[in-house]
Amino acid sequence: DTGVSQDPRHKITKRGQNVTFRCDPISEHNRLYWYRQTLGQGPEFLTYFQNEAQLEKSRLLSDRFSAERPKGSFSTLEIQRTEQGDSAMYLCASSHAGVEQYFGPGTRLTVT
Amino acid sequence: DQQVKQNSPSLSVQEGRISILNCDYTNSMFDYFLWYKKYPAEGPTFLISISSIKDKNEDGRFTVFLNKSAKHLSLHIVPSQPGDSAVYFCAASPRRSGGSNYKLTFGKGTLLTVNP
């Protein structure tokens, strides 16, 4: 299967710790998106890459968050000094040229 | 401010009948609309989309209708099957606003339950 994969699927961390998530998009997709979903809400846009360039960041992405896509393939999302409010599902999606985005299974973060 | 609204948190239908899920939007810049289905502990799965130049798009049991003047779209599932039970998200994108970022704005979702 060549869908979008994310690792880890679940992460439990203590407040103040740093965490990093990885996303591997569909191989021919040059566009990559990160979203965050909290309980009872739809996914909310965080950031967008075209190839290795990060072209847009949401205001939701505080300076504790950083995302990279070093070679235009996989991407990482790091959260420094985690807070309880960071607990959410972090979703990665990729696309080629169209609007339709294909999502990975997500990483569920729990900050205790 | 919710730019994409799904006002029905849940919907229950009988197997074989039609399911109609509704979505309203407020941002006039949105010109491409999508429906996603989501099972628990999985990411959203793309179902069907429609461009603002059309008013209907059909794919098998799924049909999306767009009423631009009312800023309203709906997803029809006929016939509904128990496996369709999931949360359905409406999403919108400002595709023609320039650039390549087709970021999606989602509604809060509607939980569809199809009873056997």
PDB file of C-alpha atoms in Angstrom:
ATOM      1  CA  ASP A   1       0.000   0.000   0.000  1.00  0.00           C
ATOM      2  CA  THR A   2       1.414   3.399  -0.927  1.00  0.00           C
ATOM      3  CA  GLY A   3      -0.839   5.648   1.119  1.00  0.00           C
ATOM      4  CA  VAL A   4       0.236   8.344   3.554  1.00  0.00           C
ATOM      5  CA  SER A   5       1.875   6.944   6.660  1.00  0.00           C
ATOM      6  CA  GLN A   6       2.472   8.590  10.021  1.00  0.00           C
ATOM      7  CA  ASP A   7       4.623   7.607  12.941  1.00  0.00           C
ATOM      8  CA  PRO A   8       4.030   7.152  15.800  1.00  0.00           C
ATOM      9  CA  ARG A   9       0.305   6.458  15.879  1.00  0.00           C
ATOM     10  CA  HIS A  10       0.079   7.346  19.550  1.00  0.00           C
ATOM     11  CA  LYS A  11       2.308   9.423  21.789  1.00  0.00           C
ATOM     12  CA  ILE A  12       1.910  10.104  25.507  1.00  0.00           C
ATOM     13  CA  THR A  13       4.239  12.697  26.919  1.00  0.00           C
ATOM     14  CA  LYS A  14       4.609  14.789  30.026  1.00  0.00           C
ATOM     15  CA  ARG A  15       4.063  18.514  29.932  1.00  0.00           C
ATOM     16  CA  GLY A  16       7.244  20.335  29.044  1.00  0.00           C
ATOM     17  CA  GLN A  17       8.741  17.538  26.968  1.00  0.00           C
ATOM     18  CA  ASN A  18       9.505  17.805  23.248  1.00  0.00           C
ATOM     19  CA  VAL A  19       7.892  15.486  20.719  1.00  0.00           C
ATOM     20  CA  THR A  20       8.455  14.861  17.021  1.00  0.00           C
ATOM     21  CA  PHE A  21       6.108  13.260  14.530  1.00  0.00           C
ATOM     22  CA  ARG A  22       6.907  11.942  11.085  1.00  0.00           C
ATOM     23  CA  CYS A  23       4.819  11.850   7.915  1.00  0.00           C
ATOM     24  CA  ASP A  24       5.619   9.956   4.734  1.00  0.00           C
ATOM     25  CA  PRO A  25       3.405  11.183   1.885  1.00  0.00           C
ATOM     26  CA  ILE A  26       2.348   9.316  -1.214  1.00  0.00           C
ATOM     27  CA  SER A  27       5.551   9.102  -3.232  1.00  0.00           C
ATOM     28  CA  GLU A  28       4.661  11.224  -6.261  1.00  0.00           C
ATOM     29  CA  HIS A  29       2.898  13.935  -4.230  1.00  0.00           C
ATOM     30  CA  ASN A  30       4.803  17.208  -4.000  1.00  0.00           C
ATOM     31  CA  ARG A  31       2.338  18.971  -1.687  1.00  0.00           C
ATOM     32  CA  LEU A  32       2.166  18.137   2.000  1.00  0.00           C
ATOM     33  CA  TYR A  33      -0.134  19.512   4.681  1.00  0.00           C
ATOM     34  CA  TRP A  34      -0.347  19.219   8.462  1.00  0.00           C
ATOM     35  CA  TYR A  35      -3.662  19.570  10.269  1.00  0.00           C
ATOM     36  CA  ARG A  36      -4.718  19.271  13.897  1.00  0.00           C
ATOM     37  CA  GLN A  37      -8.029  17.830  15.077  1.00  0.00           C
ATOM     38  CA  THR A  38      -9.440  18.140  18.565  1.00  0.00           C
ATOM     39  CA  LEU A  39     -12.497  16.393  19.968  1.00  0.00           C
ATOM     40  CA  GLY A  40     -15.732  17.439  18.322  1.00  0.00           C
ATOM     41  CA  GLN A  41     -14.009  19.591  15.710  1.00  0.00           C
ATOM     42  CA  GLY A  42     -12.981  19.143  12.130  1.00  0.00           C
ATOM     43  CA  PRO A  43      -9.311  19.154  11.148  1.00  0.00           C
ATOM     44  CA  GLU A  44      -7.692  22.610  11.236  1.00  0.00           C
ATOM     45  CA  PHE A  45      -4.908  23.638   8.881  1.00  0.00           C
ATOM     46  CA  LEU A  46      -1.458  24.082  10.438  1.00  0.00           C
ATOM     47  CA  THR A  47       1.096  24.330   7.632  1.00  0.00           C
ATOM     48  CA  TYR A  48       1.773  23.593   3.961  1.00  0.00           C
ATOM     49  CA  PHE A  49       4.838  22.487   1.988  1.00  0.00           C
ATOM     50  CA  GLN A  50       5.375  22.426  -1.719  1.00  0.00           C
ATOM     51  CA  ASN A  51       8.367  20.177  -2.223  1.00  0.00           C
ATOM     52  CA  GLU A  52      10.821  21.269   0.491  1.00  0.00           C
ATOM     53  CA  ALA A  53       9.529  24.824   0.806  1.00  0.00           C
ATOM     54  CA  GLN A  54       7.217  25.695   3.697  1.00  0.00           C
ATOM     55  CA  LEU A  55       4.885  28.170   2.023  1.00  0.00           C
ATOM     56  CA  GLU A  56       2.283  28.872   4.673  1.00  0.00           C
ATOM     57  CA  LYS A  57       1.876  28.567   8.422  1.00  0.00           C
ATOM     58  CA  SER A  58      -1.375  29.033  10.314  1.00  0.00           C
ATOM     59  CA  ARG A  59      -1.641  31.356  13.276  1.00  0.00           C
ATOM     60  CA  LEU A  60      -2.421  28.160  15.224  1.00  0.00           C
ATOM     61  CA  LEU A  61       1.236  27.228  14.801  1.00  0.00           C
ATOM     62  CA  SER A  62       2.893  28.937  17.755  1.00  0.00           C
ATOM     63  CA  ASP A  63       6.649  29.373  17.944  1.00  0.00           C
ATOM     64  CA  ARG A  64       6.834  26.096  19.903  1.00  0.00           C
ATOM     65  CA  PHE A  65       5.910  24.276  16.706  1.00  0.00           C
ATOM     66  CA  SER A  66       8.285  23.686  13.834  1.00  0.00           C
ATOM     67  CA  ALA A  67       7.867  21.644  10.692  1.00  0.00           C
ATOM     68  CA  GLU A  68      10.372  20.561   8.082  1.00  0.00           C
ATOM     69  CA  ARG A  69      10.432  18.684   4.818  1.00  0.00           C
ATOM     70  CA  PRO A  70      14.153  18.542   4.164  1.00  0.00           C
ATOM     71  CA  LYS A  71      14.291  16.748   0.820  1.00  0.00           C
ATOM     72  CA  GLY A  72      10.772  17.259  -0.356  1.00  0.00           C
ATOM     73  CA  SER A  73       9.803  13.754   0.709  1.00  0.00           C
ATOM     74  CA  PHE A  74       8.964  12.965   4.343  1.00  0.00           C
ATOM     75  CA  SER A  75       8.089  15.702   6.822  1.00  0.00           C
ATOM     76  CA  THR A  76       8.507  16.132  10.567  1.00  0.00           C
ATOM     77  CA  LEU A  77       6.466  18.190  13.005  1.00  0.00           C
ATOM     78  CA  GLU A  78       8.114  19.035  16.295  1.00  0.00           C
ATOM     79  CA  ILE A  79       6.429  20.490  19.350  1.00  0.00           C
ATOM     80  CA  GLN A  80       8.716  21.916  22.011  1.00  0.00           C
ATOM     81  CA  ARG A  81       7.755  22.343  25.661  1.00  0.00           C
ATOM     82  CA  THR A  82       4.438  20.587  25.195  1.00  0.00           C
ATOM     83  CA  GLU A  83       1.354  21.886  26.979  1.00  0.00           C
ATOM     84  CA  GLN A  84      -1.877  20.097  27.821  1.00  0.00           C
ATOM     85  CA  GLY A  85      -3.629  22.157  25.153  1.00  0.00           C
ATOM     86  CA  ASP A  86      -1.455  20.475  22.537  1.00  0.00           C
ATOM     87  CA  SER A  87      -3.302  17.195  23.098  1.00  0.00           C
ATOM     88  CA  ALA A  88      -4.948  16.419  19.766  1.00  0.00           C
ATOM     89  CA  MET A  89      -4.819  14.246  16.658  1.00  0.00           C
ATOM     90  CA  TYR A  90      -2.143  15.483  14.251  1.00  0.00           C
ATOM     91  CA  LEU A  91      -2.974  14.631  10.663  1.00  0.00           C
ATOM     92  CA  CYS A  92      -0.753  14.739   7.617  1.00  0.00           C
ATOM     93  CA  ALA A  93      -2.124  14.888   4.074  1.00  0.00           C
ATOM     94  CA  SER A  94      -0.555  14.955   0.646  1.00  0.00           C
ATOM     95  CA  SER A  95      -1.638  15.832  -2.862  1.00  0.00           C
ATOM     96  CA  HIS A  96      -0.188  16.087  -6.340  1.00  0.00           C
ATOM     97  CA  ALA A  97      -1.723  18.870  -8.370  1.00  0.00           C
ATOM     98  CA  GLY A  98      -5.387  18.799  -7.436  1.00  0.00           C
ATOM     99  CA  VAL A  99      -7.334  20.015  -4.448  1.00  0.00           C
ATOM    100  CA  GLU A 100      -8.077  16.504  -3.200  1.00  0.00           C
ATOM    101  CA  GLN A 101      -5.846  15.647  -0.269  1.00  0.00           C
ATOM    102  CA  TYR A 102      -5.152  12.162   1.010  1.00  0.00           C
ATOM    103  CA  PHE A 103      -4.760  11.788   4.733  1.00  0.00           C
ATOM    104  CA  GLY A 104      -2.654   9.531   6.877  1.00  0.00           C
ATOM    105  CA  PRO A 105      -4.000   7.740   9.966  1.00  0.00           C
ATOM    106  CA  GLY A 106      -2.828  10.512  12.271  1.00  0.00           C
ATOM    107  CA  THR A 107      -0.743  10.698  15.431  1.00  0.00           C
ATOM    108  CA  ARG A 108      -2.731  11.023  18.639  1.00  0.00           C
ATOM    109  CA  LEU A 109      -0.835  13.117  21.172  1.00  0.00           C
ATOM    110  CA  THR A 110      -1.735  13.070  24.847  1.00  0.00           C
ATOM    111  CA  VAL A 111       0.070  15.523  27.121  1.00  0.00           C
ATOM    112  CA  THR A 112      -0.213  14.647  30.816  1.00  0.00           C
TER     113      THR A 112
ATOM    114  CA  ASP B   1     -15.981  32.129  13.171  1.00  0.00           C
ATOM    115  CA  GLN B   2     -17.057  28.895  11.488  1.00  0.00           C
ATOM    116  CA  GLN B   3     -16.687  29.355   7.746  1.00  0.00           C
ATOM    117  CA  VAL B   4     -17.959  25.840   7.032  1.00  0.00           C
ATOM    118  CA  LYS B   5     -20.937  24.672   9.047  1.00  0.00           C
ATOM    119  CA  GLN B   6     -22.505  21.287   9.449  1.00  0.00           C
ATOM    120  CA  ASN B   7     -25.487  22.000  11.631  1.00  0.00           C
ATOM    121  CA  SER B   8     -26.562  18.408  12.225  1.00  0.00           C
ATOM    122  CA  PRO B   9     -24.187  16.656  14.637  1.00  0.00           C
ATOM    123  CA  SER B  10     -25.833  13.314  13.898  1.00  0.00           C
ATOM    124  CA  LEU B  11     -28.157  11.546  11.482  1.00  0.00           C
ATOM    125  CA  SER B  12     -29.734   8.110  11.695  1.00  0.00           C
ATOM    126  CA  VAL B  13     -31.238   6.293   8.679  1.00  0.00           C
ATOM    127  CA  GLN B  14     -32.417   2.838   7.805  1.00  0.00           C
ATOM    128  CA  GLU B  15     -30.401   0.595   5.531  1.00  0.00           C
ATOM    129  CA  GLY B  16     -31.484   0.997   1.914  1.00  0.00           C
ATOM    130  CA  ARG B  17     -32.879   4.502   2.401  1.00  0.00           C
ATOM    131  CA  ILE B  18     -31.314   7.789   1.349  1.00  0.00           C
ATOM    132  CA  SER B  19     -28.911   9.674   3.618  1.00  0.00           C
ATOM    133  CA  ILE B  20     -28.691  13.430   3.094  1.00  0.00           C
ATOM    134  CA  LEU B  21     -25.903  15.340   4.795  1.00  0.00           C
ATOM    135  CA  ASN B  22     -25.891  19.114   4.630  1.00  0.00           C
ATOM    136  CA  CYS B  23     -23.203  21.763   4.714  1.00  0.00           C
ATOM    137  CA  ASP B  24     -23.247  25.571   4.575  1.00  0.00           C
ATOM    138  CA  TYR B  25     -20.372  27.951   3.978  1.00  0.00           C
ATOM    139  CA  THR B  26     -19.895  31.667   4.417  1.00  0.00           C
ATOM    140  CA  ASN B  27     -16.656  32.492   2.611  1.00  0.00           C
ATOM    141  CA  SER B  28     -17.283  33.562  -0.995  1.00  0.00           C
ATOM    142  CA  MET B  29     -13.668  32.748  -1.857  1.00  0.00           C
ATOM    143  CA  PHE B  30     -14.374  29.026  -1.528  1.00  0.00           C
ATOM    144  CA  ASP B  31     -14.730  27.503  -4.967  1.00  0.00           C
ATOM    145  CA  TYR B  32     -14.006  23.809  -4.478  1.00  0.00           C
ATOM    146  CA  PHE B  33     -15.785  21.520  -2.063  1.00  0.00           C
ATOM    147  CA  LEU B  34     -15.045  18.050  -0.776  1.00  0.00           C
ATOM    148  CA  TRP B  35     -16.597  15.386   1.411  1.00  0.00           C
ATOM    149  CA  TYR B  36     -14.532  13.106   3.614  1.00  0.00           C
ATOM    150  CA  LYS B  37     -15.548  10.074   5.644  1.00  0.00           C
ATOM    151  CA  LYS B  38     -13.826   9.254   8.919  1.00  0.00           C
ATOM    152  CA  TYR B  39     -13.893   6.090  10.992  1.00  0.00           C
ATOM    153  CA  PRO B  40     -12.677   6.182  14.620  1.00  0.00           C
ATOM    154  CA  ALA B  41      -8.891   6.072  15.008  1.00  0.00           C
ATOM    155  CA  GLU B  42      -8.344   6.604  11.270  1.00  0.00           C
ATOM    156  CA  GLY B  43      -7.605   9.613   9.124  1.00  0.00           C
ATOM    157  CA  PRO B  44     -10.286  11.153   6.882  1.00  0.00           C
ATOM    158  CA  THR B  45     -10.879   9.333   3.592  1.00  0.00           C
ATOM    159  CA  PHE B  46     -11.690  11.379   0.484  1.00  0.00           C
ATOM    160  CA  LEU B  47     -15.133  10.584  -0.936  1.00  0.00           C
ATOM    161  CA  ILE B  48     -16.196  13.049  -3.589  1.00  0.00           C
ATOM    162  CA  SER B  49     -15.612  16.646  -4.645  1.00  0.00           C
ATOM    163  CA  ILE B  50     -17.238  19.364  -6.694  1.00  0.00           C
ATOM    164  CA  SER B  51     -16.010  22.506  -8.358  1.00  0.00           C
ATOM    165  CA  SER B  52     -18.038  25.706  -8.175  1.00  0.00           C
ATOM    166  CA  ILE B  53     -18.550  25.595 -11.945  1.00  0.00           C
ATOM    167  CA  LYS B  54     -20.794  22.557 -11.468  1.00  0.00           C
ATOM    168  CA  ASP B  55     -23.947  22.009  -9.471  1.00  0.00           C
ATOM    169  CA  LYS B  56     -23.829  18.221  -9.273  1.00  0.00           C
ATOM    170  CA  ASN B  57     -21.249  15.472  -9.216  1.00  0.00           C
ATOM    171  CA  GLU B  58     -22.018  11.780  -8.958  1.00  0.00           C
ATOM    172  CA  ASP B  59     -19.846   8.790  -8.108  1.00  0.00           C
ATOM    173  CA  GLY B  60     -21.645   5.519  -7.618  1.00  0.00           C
ATOM    174  CA  ARG B  61     -23.906   5.742  -4.582  1.00  0.00           C
ATOM    175  CA  PHE B  62     -22.616   9.215  -3.704  1.00  0.00           C
ATOM    176  CA  THR B  63     -23.880  12.475  -5.215  1.00  0.00           C
ATOM    177  CA  VAL B  64     -22.896  15.977  -4.157  1.00  0.00           C
ATOM    178  CA  PHE B  65     -25.122  18.945  -4.974  1.00  0.00           C
ATOM    179  CA  LEU B  66     -23.924  22.542  -4.840  1.00  0.00           C
ATOM    180  CA  ASN B  67     -26.167  25.612  -4.594  1.00  0.00           C
ATOM    181  CA  LYS B  68     -23.807  28.557  -4.936  1.00  0.00           C
ATOM    182  CA  SER B  69     -26.419  31.242  -4.434  1.00  0.00           C
ATOM    183  CA  ALA B  70     -27.418  29.697  -1.112  1.00  0.00           C
ATOM    184  CA  LYS B  71     -23.819  28.765  -0.228  1.00  0.00           C
ATOM    185  CA  HIS B  72     -25.071  25.275   0.500  1.00  0.00           C
ATOM    186  CA  LEU B  73     -24.004  21.792  -0.480  1.00  0.00           C
ATOM    187  CA  SER B  74     -25.320  18.365   0.318  1.00  0.00           C
ATOM    188  CA  LEU B  75     -24.138  14.780   0.044  1.00  0.00           C
ATOM    189  CA  HIS B  76     -26.670  12.123  -0.904  1.00  0.00           C
ATOM    190  CA  ILE B  77     -25.938   8.467  -0.284  1.00  0.00           C
ATOM    191  CA  VAL B  78     -28.304   6.041  -2.004  1.00  0.00           C
ATOM    192  CA  PRO B  79     -28.851   3.331  -0.947  1.00  0.00           C
ATOM    193  CA  SER B  80     -27.353   3.691   2.519  1.00  0.00           C
ATOM    194  CA  GLN B  81     -25.461   0.695   3.895  1.00  0.00           C
ATOM    195  CA  PRO B  82     -24.392  -0.125   7.473  1.00  0.00           C
ATOM    196  CA  GLY B  83     -20.742   0.240   6.381  1.00  0.00           C
ATOM    197  CA  ASP B  84     -21.469   3.902   5.615  1.00  0.00           C
ATOM    198  CA  SER B  85     -21.756   4.563   9.354  1.00  0.00           C
ATOM    199  CA  ALA B  86     -19.012   7.093  10.090  1.00  0.00           C
ATOM    200  CA  VAL B  87     -18.404  10.797  10.637  1.00  0.00           C
ATOM    201  CA  TYR B  88     -18.733  12.814   7.430  1.00  0.00           C
ATOM    202  CA  PHE B  89     -16.826  16.072   7.041  1.00  0.00           C
ATOM    203  CA  CYS B  90     -17.546  18.797   4.546  1.00  0.00           C
ATOM    204  CA  ALA B  91     -14.477  20.784   3.465  1.00  0.00           C
ATOM    205  CA  ALA B  92     -13.872  23.805   1.258  1.00  0.00           C
ATOM    206  CA  SER B  93     -10.894  25.329  -0.522  1.00  0.00           C
ATOM    207  CA  PRO B  94     -10.227  28.684  -2.198  1.00  0.00           C
ATOM    208  CA  ARG B  95      -8.677  27.027  -5.234  1.00  0.00           C
ATOM    209  CA  ARG B  96      -8.642  29.999  -7.547  1.00  0.00           C
ATOM    210  CA  SER B  97      -7.356  32.501  -4.981  1.00  0.00           C
ATOM    211  CA  GLY B  98      -3.875  32.133  -6.327  1.00  0.00           C
ATOM    212  CA  GLY B  99      -0.843  30.152  -5.277  1.00  0.00           C
ATOM    213  CA  SER B 100      -0.670  26.409  -4.830  1.00  0.00           C
ATOM    214  CA  ASN B 101      -1.919  26.089  -1.256  1.00  0.00           C
ATOM    215  CA  TYR B 102      -5.289  24.411  -1.492  1.00  0.00           C
ATOM    216  CA  LYS B 103      -5.685  24.269   2.279  1.00  0.00           C
ATOM    217  CA  LEU B 104      -8.971  22.865   3.424  1.00  0.00           C
ATOM    218  CA  THR B 105     -11.408  24.406   5.890  1.00  0.00           C
ATOM    219  CA  PHE B 106     -13.541  21.716   7.517  1.00  0.00           C
ATOM    220  CA  GLY B 107     -16.909  21.646   9.204  1.00  0.00           C
ATOM    221  CA  LYS B 108     -17.340  19.908  12.556  1.00  0.00           C
ATOM    222  CA  GLY B 109     -18.729  16.760  10.993  1.00  0.00           C
ATOM    223  CA  THR B 110     -21.964  14.777  11.047  1.00  0.00           C
ATOM    224  CA  LEU B 111     -22.111  11.299  12.567  1.00  0.00           C
ATOM    225  CA  LEU B 112     -24.117   9.074  10.234  1.00  0.00           C
ATOM    226  CA  THR B 113     -25.557   5.849  11.625  1.00  0.00           C
ATOM    227  CA  VAL B 114     -27.125   3.422   9.180  1.00  0.00           C
ATOM    228  CA  ASN B 115     -29.287   0.884  10.966  1.00  0.00           C
ATOM    229  CA  PRO B 116     -29.696  -2.630   9.516  1.00  0.00           C
TER     230      PRO B 116
END
